[in-house]
Coordinates of C-alpha atoms in Angstrom, one line a residue:
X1 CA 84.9 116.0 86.2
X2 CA 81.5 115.2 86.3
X3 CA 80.1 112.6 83.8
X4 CA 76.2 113.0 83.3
X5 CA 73.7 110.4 82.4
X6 CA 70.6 110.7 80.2
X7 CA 68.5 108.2 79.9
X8 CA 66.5 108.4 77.0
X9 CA 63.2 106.8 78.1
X10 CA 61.4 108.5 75.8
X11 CA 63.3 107.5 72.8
X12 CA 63.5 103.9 74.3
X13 CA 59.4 104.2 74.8
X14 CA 58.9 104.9 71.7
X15 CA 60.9 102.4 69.9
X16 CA 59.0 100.1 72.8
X17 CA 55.5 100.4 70.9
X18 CA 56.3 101.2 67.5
X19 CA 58.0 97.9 67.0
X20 CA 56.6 96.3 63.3
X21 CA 54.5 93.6 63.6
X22 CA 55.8 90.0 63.0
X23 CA 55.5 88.8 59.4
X24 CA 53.5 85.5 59.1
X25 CA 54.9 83.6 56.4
X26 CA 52.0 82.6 53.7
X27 CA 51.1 79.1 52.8
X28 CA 51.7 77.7 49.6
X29 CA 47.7 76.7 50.2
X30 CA 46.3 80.2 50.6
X31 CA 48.4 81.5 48.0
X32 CA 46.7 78.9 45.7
X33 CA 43.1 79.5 46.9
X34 CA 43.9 83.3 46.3
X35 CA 45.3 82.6 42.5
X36 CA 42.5 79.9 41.7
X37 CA 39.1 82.3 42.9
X38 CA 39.4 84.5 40.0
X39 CA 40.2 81.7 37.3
X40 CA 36.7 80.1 38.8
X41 CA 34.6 83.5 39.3
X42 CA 35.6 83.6 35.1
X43 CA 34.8 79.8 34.4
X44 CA 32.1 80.4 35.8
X45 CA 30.7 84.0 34.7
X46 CA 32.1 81.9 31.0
X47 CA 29.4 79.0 31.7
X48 CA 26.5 81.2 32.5
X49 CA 26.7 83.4 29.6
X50 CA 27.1 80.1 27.7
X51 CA 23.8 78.9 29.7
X52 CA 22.1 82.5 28.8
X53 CA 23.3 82.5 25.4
X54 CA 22.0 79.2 24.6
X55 CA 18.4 79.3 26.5
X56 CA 17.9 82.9 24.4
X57 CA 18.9 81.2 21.1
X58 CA 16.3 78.4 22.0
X59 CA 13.5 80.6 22.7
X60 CA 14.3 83.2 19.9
X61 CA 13.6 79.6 18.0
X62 CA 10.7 79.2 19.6
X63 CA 9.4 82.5 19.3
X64 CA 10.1 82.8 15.8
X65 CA 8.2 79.2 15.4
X66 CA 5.3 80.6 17.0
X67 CA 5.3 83.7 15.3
X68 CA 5.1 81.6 12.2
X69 CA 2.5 79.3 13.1
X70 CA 0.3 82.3 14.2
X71 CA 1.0 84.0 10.7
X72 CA 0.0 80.5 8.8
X73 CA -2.8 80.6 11.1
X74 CA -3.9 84.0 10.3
X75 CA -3.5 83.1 6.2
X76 CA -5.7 80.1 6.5
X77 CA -8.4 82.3 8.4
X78 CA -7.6 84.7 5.7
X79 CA -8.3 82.2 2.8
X80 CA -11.1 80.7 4.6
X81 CA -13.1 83.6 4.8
X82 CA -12.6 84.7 1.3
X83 CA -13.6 80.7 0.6
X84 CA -17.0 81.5 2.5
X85 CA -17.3 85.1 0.3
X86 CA -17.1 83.5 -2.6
X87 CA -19.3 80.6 -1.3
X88 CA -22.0 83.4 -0.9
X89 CA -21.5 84.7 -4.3
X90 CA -22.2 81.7 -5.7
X91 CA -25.2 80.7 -4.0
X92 CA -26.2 84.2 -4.7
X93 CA -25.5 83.2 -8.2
X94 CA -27.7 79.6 -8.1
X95 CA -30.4 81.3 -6.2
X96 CA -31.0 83.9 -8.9
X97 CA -30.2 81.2 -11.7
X98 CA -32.9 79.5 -10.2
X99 CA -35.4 81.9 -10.0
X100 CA -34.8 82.7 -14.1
X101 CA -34.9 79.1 -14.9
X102 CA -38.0 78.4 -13.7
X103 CA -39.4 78.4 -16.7
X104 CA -36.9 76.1 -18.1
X105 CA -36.9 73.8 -15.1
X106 CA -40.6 73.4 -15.6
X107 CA -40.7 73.3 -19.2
X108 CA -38.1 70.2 -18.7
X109 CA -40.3 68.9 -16.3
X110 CA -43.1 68.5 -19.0
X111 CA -40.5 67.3 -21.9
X112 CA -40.0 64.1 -19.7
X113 CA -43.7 63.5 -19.2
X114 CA -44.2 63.9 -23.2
X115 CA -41.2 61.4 -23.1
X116 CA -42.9 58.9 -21.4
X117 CA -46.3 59.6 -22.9
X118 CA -44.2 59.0 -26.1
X119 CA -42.4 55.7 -24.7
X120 CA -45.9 54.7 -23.9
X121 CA -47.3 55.1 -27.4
X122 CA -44.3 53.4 -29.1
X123 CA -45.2 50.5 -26.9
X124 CA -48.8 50.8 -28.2
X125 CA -47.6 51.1 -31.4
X126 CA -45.3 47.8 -31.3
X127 CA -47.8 46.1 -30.1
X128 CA -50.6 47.1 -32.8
X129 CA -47.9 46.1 -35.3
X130 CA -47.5 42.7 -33.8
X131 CA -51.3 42.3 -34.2
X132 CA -51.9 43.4 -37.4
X133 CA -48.8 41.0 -38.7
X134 CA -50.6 38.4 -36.8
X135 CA -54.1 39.2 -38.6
X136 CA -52.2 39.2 -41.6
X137 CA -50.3 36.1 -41.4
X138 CA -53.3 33.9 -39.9
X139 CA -52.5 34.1 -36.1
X140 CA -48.7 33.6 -36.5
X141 CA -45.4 35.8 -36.9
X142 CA -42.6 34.9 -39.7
X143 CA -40.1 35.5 -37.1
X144 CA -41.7 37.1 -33.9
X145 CA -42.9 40.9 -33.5
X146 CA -40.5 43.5 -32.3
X147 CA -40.5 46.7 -30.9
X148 CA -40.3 49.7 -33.5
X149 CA -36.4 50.1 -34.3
X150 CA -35.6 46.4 -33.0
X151 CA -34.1 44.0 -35.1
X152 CA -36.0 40.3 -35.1
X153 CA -33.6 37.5 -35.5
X154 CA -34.8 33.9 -35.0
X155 CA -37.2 34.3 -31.2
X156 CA -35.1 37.2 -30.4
X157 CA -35.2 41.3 -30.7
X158 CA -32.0 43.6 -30.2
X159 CA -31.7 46.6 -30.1
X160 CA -28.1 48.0 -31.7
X161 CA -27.8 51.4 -29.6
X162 CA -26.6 54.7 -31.0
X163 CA -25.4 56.3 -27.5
X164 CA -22.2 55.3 -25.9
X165 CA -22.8 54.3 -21.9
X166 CA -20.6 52.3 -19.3
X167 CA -21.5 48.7 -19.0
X168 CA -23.5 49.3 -15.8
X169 CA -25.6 52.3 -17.1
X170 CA -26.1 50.2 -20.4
X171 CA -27.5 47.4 -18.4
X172 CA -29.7 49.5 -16.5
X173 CA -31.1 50.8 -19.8
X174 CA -31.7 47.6 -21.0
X175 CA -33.7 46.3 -18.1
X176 CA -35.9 49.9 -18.0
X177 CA -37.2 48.5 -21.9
X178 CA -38.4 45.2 -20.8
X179 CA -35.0 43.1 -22.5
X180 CA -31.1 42.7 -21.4
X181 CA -27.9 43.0 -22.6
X182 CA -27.5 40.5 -25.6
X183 CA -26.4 37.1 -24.5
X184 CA -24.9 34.9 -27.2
X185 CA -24.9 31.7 -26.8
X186 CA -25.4 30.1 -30.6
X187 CA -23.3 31.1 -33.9
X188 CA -26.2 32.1 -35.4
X189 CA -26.7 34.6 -33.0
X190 CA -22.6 35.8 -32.8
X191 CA -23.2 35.9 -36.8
X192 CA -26.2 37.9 -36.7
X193 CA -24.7 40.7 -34.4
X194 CA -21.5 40.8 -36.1
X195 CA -22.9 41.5 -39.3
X196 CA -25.2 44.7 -37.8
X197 CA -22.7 46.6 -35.6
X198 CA -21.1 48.8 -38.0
X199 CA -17.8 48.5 -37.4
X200 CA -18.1 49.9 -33.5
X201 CA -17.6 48.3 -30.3
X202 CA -20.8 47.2 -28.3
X203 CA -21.0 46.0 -25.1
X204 CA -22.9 42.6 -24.2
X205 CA -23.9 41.1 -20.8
X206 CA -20.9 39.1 -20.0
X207 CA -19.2 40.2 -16.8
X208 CA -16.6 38.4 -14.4
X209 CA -17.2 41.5 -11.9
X210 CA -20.1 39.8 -9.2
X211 CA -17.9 36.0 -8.4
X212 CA -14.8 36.7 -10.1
X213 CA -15.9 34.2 -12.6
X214 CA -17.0 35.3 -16.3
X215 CA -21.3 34.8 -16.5
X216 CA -23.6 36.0 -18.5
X217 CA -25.8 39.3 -17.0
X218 CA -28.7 37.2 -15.8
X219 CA -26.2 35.0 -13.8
X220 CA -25.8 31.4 -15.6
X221 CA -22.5 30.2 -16.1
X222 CA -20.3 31.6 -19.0
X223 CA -18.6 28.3 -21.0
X224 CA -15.3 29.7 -22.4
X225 CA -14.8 29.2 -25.7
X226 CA -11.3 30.8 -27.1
X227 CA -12.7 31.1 -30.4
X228 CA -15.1 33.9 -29.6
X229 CA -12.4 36.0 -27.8
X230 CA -9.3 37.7 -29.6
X231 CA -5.8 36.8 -29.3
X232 CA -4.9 37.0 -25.9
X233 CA -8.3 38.1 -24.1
X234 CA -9.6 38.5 -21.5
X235 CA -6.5 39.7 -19.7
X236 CA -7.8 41.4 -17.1
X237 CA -5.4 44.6 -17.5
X238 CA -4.8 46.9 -14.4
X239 CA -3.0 49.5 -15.9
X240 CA -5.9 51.1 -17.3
X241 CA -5.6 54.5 -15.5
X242 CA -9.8 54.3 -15.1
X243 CA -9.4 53.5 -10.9
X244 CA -9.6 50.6 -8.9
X245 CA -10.4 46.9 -10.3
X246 CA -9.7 44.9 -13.5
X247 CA -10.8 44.7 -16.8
X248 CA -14.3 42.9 -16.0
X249 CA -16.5 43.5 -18.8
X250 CA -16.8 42.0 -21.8
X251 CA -17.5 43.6 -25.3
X252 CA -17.6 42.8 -28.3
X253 CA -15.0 44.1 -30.9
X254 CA -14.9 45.4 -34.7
X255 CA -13.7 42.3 -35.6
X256 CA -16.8 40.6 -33.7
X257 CA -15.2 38.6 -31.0
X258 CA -14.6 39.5 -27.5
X259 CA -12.3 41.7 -25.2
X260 CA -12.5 42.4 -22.0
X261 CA -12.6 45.8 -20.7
X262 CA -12.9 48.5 -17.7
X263 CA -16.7 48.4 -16.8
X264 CA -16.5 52.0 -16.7
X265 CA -15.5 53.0 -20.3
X266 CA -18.2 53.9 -22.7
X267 CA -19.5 52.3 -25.2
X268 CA -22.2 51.2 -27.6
X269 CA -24.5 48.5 -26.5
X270 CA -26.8 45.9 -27.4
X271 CA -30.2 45.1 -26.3
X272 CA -32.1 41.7 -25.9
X273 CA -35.5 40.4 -25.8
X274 CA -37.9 37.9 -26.2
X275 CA -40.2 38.7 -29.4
X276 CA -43.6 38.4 -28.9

């Protein structure tokens, strides 16, 4: 009996090259790398939107600010050319006022050289009444000659005004009619203006506004006498509500003595001069 033999090459060939590749065991270090790349790809997409989000919530600010200057921008062009409009209108308005006031304007113009040709005769006038009172008397005056509507009191003329002005003005109208504002220095003189003012307040020139200092308005020294003043006065009171500085002007009350008072407020005033 005959025992045969195969001998499966082929079978062992192919087993030969289709043998599995050996397994590589993995590291607990790749394993970690391969678990920790998409938590950081997502931290890190996370941060940039974050980034993004907050740059495009800044310059939305921004823009809006922007948008909001250029709008106030465009309101104040807005108002300032309707400011010019109506600046035209009213020049418009002056110009053609003008041109129908001429007349008036001129007729103004020849009021105030009648006033002066009338200040100019009452000065003629005064003075043609001093002379006559002189030719009368023999050469001499009772108690000096004043101008018409002047009040003669010892060697003195005031004038008791019917318009109200500020101290300053009423000094400067004073010094325009050849006198001052009054300057009491005697009782006979506080007397004699108390008795003539009617009840209204008057300013006088006594002022504390050049030094600081009360004086009288042609700058000699004012002696303080308490008795003159009311209870209290001068005080110098800032809370007048007129604007800056104290009360540095004296006038004289109802009552007849003194209280001090803005320079700006406006009052009655009285004149002084020297009769002739």
């Amino acid at each position: 009996m005959t025992t045969e033999y195969h001998d499966d090459v082929e079978e062992d060939s192919r087993s030969f090259w289709t043998k599995d590749p050996p397994r590589v065991p993995r590291s607990g270090a790749s394993m970690l790398r391969r678990c920790l790349f998409p938590v950081l790809t997502a931290a890190a997409i996370l941060v940039l939107t974050i980034v993004l989000g907050a740059s495009y919530s800044s310059l939305s600010s921004r823009l809006w600010s922007v948008e909001k200057n250029i709008s106030n921008v465009s309101q104040s062009l807005q108002s300032i050319q309707q400011l010019a409009k109506d600046g035209a209108k009213d020049v418009e308005r002056l110009k053609f006022a003008v041109e129908n006031n001429k007349e008036e304007i001129s007729s103004a113009s020849e009021a105030l050289k009648q006033l002066s040709a009338l200040d100019t005769i009452s000065r003629t006038v005064a003075s043609l009444k001093c002379s006559m009172e002189r030719i009368i008397n023999n050469g001499s005056t009772k108690d000096g000659c004043c101008p018409v509507g002047w009040q003669s009191s010892h060697s003195s003329c005031y004038f008791f005004s019917r318009s109200l002005l500020t101290w300053h003005d009423a000094r400067d109208w004073c010094n325009g009619h050849e006198s001052h504002l009054a300057i009491l220095q005697s009782d006979p003189e506080w007397d004699f203006v108390h008795q003539r003012m009617s009840g209204l307040f008057h300013w006088i020139g006594l002022s504390d506004e050049r030094t600081g200092k009360w004086e009288w308005v042609n700058h000699t020294p004012y002696v303080m006498n308490r008795r003159h003043w009311r209870p209290g006065q001068p005080d110098s009171w800032t809370h007048h509500g007129l604007g800056p500085g104290d009360e540095d002007c004296a006038h004289v009350h109802n009552d007849g003595r003194l209280n001090d008072l803005h320079c700006s407020s406006k009052l009655n005033f009285i004149c002084q001069r020297h009769s002739t």
